[in-house]
Coordinates of C-alpha atoms in Angstrom, one line a residue:
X156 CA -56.1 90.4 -112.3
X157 CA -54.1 87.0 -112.1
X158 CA -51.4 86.6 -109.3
X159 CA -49.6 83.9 -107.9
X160 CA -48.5 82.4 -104.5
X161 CA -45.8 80.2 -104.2
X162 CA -45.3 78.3 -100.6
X163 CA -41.3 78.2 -100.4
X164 CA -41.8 75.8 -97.4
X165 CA -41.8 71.9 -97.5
X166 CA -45.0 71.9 -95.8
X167 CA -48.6 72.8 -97.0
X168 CA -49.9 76.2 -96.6
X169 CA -53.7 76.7 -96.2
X170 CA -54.8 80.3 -97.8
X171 CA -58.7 81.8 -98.3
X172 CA -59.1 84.9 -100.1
X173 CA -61.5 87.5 -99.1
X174 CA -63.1 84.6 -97.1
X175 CA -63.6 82.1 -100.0
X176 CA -63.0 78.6 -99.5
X177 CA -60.1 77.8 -98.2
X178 CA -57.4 76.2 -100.5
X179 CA -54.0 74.4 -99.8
X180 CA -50.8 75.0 -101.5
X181 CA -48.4 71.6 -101.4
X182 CA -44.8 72.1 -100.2
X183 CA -42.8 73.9 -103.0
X184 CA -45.9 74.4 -105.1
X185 CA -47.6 77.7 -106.0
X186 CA -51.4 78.6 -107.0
X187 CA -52.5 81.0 -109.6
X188 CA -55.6 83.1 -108.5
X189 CA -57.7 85.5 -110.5
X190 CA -58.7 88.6 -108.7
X191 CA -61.1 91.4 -109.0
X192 CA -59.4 94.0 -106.6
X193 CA -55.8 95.4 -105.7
X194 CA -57.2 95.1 -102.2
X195 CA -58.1 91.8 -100.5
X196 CA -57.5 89.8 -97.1
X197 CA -55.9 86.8 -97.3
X198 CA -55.5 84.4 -94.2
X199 CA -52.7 81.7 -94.5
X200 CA -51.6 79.1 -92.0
X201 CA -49.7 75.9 -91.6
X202 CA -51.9 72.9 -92.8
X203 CA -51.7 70.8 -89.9
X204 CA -52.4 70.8 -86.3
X205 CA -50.3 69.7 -83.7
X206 CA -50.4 69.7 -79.9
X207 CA -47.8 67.8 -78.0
X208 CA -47.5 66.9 -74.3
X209 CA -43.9 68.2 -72.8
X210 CA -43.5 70.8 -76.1
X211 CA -46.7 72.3 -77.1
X212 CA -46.6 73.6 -80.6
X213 CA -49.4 76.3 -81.7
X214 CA -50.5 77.2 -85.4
X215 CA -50.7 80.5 -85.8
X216 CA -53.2 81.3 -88.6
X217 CA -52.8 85.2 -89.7
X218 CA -54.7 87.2 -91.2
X219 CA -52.8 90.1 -94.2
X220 CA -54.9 92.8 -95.7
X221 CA -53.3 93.8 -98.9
X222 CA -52.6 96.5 -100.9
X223 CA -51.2 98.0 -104.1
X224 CA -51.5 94.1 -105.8
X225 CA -51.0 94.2 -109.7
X226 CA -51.5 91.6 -112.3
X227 CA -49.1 88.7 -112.3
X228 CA -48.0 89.9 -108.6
X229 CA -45.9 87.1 -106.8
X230 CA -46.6 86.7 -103.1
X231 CA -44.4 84.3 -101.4
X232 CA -45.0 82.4 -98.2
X233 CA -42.4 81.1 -96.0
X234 CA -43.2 79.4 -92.1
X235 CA -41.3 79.8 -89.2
X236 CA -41.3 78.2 -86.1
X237 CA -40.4 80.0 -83.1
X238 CA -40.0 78.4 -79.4
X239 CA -41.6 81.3 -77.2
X240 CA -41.3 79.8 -73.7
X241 CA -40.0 76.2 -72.9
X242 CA -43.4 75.1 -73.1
X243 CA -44.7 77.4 -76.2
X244 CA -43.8 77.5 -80.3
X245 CA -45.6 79.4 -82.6
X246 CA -45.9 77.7 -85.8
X247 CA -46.5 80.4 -88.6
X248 CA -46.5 80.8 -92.6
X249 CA -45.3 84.5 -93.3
X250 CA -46.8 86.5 -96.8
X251 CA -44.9 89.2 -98.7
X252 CA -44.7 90.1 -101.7
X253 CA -42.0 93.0 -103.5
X254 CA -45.0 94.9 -105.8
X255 CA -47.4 94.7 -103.2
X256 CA -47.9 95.8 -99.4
X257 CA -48.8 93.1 -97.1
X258 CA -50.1 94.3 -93.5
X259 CA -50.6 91.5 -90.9
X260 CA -53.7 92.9 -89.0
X261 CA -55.1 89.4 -87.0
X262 CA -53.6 86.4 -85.6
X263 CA -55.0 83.5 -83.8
X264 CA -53.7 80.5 -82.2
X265 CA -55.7 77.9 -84.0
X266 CA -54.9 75.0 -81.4
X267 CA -55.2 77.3 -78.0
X268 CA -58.4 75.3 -77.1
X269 CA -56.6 71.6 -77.4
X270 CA -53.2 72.9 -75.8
X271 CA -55.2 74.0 -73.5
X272 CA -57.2 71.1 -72.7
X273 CA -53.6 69.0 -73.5
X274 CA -52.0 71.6 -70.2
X275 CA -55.0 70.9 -67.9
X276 CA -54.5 66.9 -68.3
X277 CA -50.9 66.8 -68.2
X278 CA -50.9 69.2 -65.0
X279 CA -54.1 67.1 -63.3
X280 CA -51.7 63.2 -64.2
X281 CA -48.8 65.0 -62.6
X282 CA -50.8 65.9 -60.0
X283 CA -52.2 62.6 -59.3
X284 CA -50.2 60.1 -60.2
X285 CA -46.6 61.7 -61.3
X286 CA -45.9 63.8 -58.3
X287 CA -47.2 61.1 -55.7
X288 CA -45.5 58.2 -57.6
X289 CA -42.0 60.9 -56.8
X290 CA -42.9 61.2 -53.7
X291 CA -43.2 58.2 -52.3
X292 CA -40.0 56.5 -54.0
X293 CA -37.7 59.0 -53.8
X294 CA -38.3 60.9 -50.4
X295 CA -38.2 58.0 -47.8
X296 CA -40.3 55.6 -50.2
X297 CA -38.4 52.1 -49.5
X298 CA -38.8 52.8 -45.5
X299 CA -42.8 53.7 -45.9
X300 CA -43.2 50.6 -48.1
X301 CA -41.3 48.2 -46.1
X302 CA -43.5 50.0 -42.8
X303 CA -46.7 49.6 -45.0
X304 CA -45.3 46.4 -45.5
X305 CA -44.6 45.2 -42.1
X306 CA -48.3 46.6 -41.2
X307 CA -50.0 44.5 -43.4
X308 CA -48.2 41.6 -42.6
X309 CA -48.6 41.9 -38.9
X310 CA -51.3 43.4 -38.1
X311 CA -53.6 44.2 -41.1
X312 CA -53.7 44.5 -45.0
X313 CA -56.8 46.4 -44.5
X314 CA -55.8 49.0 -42.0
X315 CA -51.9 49.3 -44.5
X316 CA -54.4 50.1 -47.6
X317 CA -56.0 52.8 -45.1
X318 CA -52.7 54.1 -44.4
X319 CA -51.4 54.0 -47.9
X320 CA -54.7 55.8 -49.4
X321 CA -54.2 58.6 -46.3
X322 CA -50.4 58.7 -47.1
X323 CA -51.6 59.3 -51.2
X324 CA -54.5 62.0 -50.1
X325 CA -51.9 63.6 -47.9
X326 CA -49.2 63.9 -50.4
X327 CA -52.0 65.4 -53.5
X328 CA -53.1 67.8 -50.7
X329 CA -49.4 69.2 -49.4
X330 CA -48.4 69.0 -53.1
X331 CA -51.8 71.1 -54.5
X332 CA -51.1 73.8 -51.3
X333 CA -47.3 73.8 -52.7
X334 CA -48.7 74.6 -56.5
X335 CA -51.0 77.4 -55.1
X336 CA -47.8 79.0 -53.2
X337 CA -45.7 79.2 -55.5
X338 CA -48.1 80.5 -57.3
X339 CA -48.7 83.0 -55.5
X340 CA -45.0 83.7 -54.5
X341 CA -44.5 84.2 -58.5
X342 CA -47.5 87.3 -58.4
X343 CA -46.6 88.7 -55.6
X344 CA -42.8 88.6 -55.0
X345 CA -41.0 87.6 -58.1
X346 CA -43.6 89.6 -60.0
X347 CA -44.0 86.4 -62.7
X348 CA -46.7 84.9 -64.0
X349 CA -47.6 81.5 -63.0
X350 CA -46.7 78.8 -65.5
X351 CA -50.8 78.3 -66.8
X352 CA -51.6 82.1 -66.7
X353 CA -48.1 82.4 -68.7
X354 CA -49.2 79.7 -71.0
X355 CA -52.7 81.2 -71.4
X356 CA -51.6 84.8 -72.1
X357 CA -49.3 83.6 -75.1
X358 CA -52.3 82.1 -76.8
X359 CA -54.1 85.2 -77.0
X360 CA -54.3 87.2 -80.2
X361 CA -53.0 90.8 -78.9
X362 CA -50.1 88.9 -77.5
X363 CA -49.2 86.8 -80.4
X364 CA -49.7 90.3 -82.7
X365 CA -47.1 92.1 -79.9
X366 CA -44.7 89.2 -80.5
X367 CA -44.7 89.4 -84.1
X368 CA -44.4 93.0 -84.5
X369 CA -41.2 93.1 -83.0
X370 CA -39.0 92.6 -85.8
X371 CA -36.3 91.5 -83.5
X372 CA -38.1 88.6 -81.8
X373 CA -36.3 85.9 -80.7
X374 CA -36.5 82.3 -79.9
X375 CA -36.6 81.8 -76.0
X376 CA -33.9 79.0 -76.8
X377 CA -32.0 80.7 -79.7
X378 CA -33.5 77.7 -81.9
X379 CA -35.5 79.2 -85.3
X380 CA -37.1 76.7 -88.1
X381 CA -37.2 77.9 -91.3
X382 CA -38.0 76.1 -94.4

């Protein structure tokens, strides 16, 4: 049995039937394969990976079990990308097919360890050096430096680095015991999610299969990418 899939997008799909070596279809291009059975899993995903710092985009690699598949059956594959949260978009090639029934059954976020890793970086330079750099030069910064200033000039450049490296360890501190609040203010009284655990969650495969089953999912900005 011979049936084709065509990749209607501009980017490359990556496919593996019944867990065979993966192949890649080029944007606008189709593949021909020859198959035993009318039922087969097929996993298809975007063929890239991408992680970015202030818009983190995930690809979603799914997996279809399909039924009913006859010769020359044409099964098409389209990608959407959907923003989830501000910080979230799930990146995903979608299979159907007219003659044939196409179930999606698994999905996984194929870059949830690097966005991951990406998060805990971003939120530990913030943390460090973004928040404290904030701190100091917007809320009262030109008096402290002058001060700082004045200190080393007068009386020691020692004892000013002392006081600056005490001012800096103060600041991470207050700003780290303002992070866990909030935190916890989200849990308990707003009944939220925390921004990480919110992150985290949407990178798990039960959530992204809840998402996707909802045939009226929308983006969290209105914003859809099709091609």
């Amino acid at each position: 049995m011979t049936v084709s899939f065509i990749n209607h997008s501009v980017h490359d799909a990556r496919i593996s039937v019944n867990g065979a070596e993966a192949r890649v279809i080029g944007g606008k291009k189709s593949l021909r394969l020859d198959l035993k059975e009318d039922f087969f899993c097929v996993t298809v995903r975007r063929n890239a990976h991408g992680a970015k710092r202030a818009k983190r985009d995930c690809i979603i690699k799914t997996e279809y079990h399909v039924f009913g598949a006859a010769e020359n059956s044409v099964f098409h594959i389209d990608r959407e990308k959907m923003n989830v949260t501000a910080a979230l978009s799930y990146d995903t090639m979608l299979l159907s097919c007219e003659s044939a029934e196409c179930t999606a059954k698994n999905y996984t976020a194929e870059d949830a360890d690097v966005i991951k890793k990406n998060y805990r970086k971003s939120h530990l330079f913030d943390a460090l050096v973004l928040d404290p750099i904030i701190d100091f030069f917007l809320e009262g910064g030109i008096v402290l430096a002058g001060l700082l200033l004045l200190l080393g000039i007068f009386v020691s450049w020692v004892l000013a680095g002392i006081a600056l490296a005490a001012l800096y360890v103060f600041d991470v501190v207050m700003n780290f015991i303002g992070d866990k609040t909030s935190d916890i203010c989200c849990k308990k009284v707003a009944k939220v999610k925390p921004e990480k655990e919110e992150l985290y969650a949407l990178l798990e495969s039960e959530n992204i299969k809840t998402f996707y089953a909802n045939p009226a999912r929308r983006s969290w900005d209105g914003n859809v990418e099709r091609d």
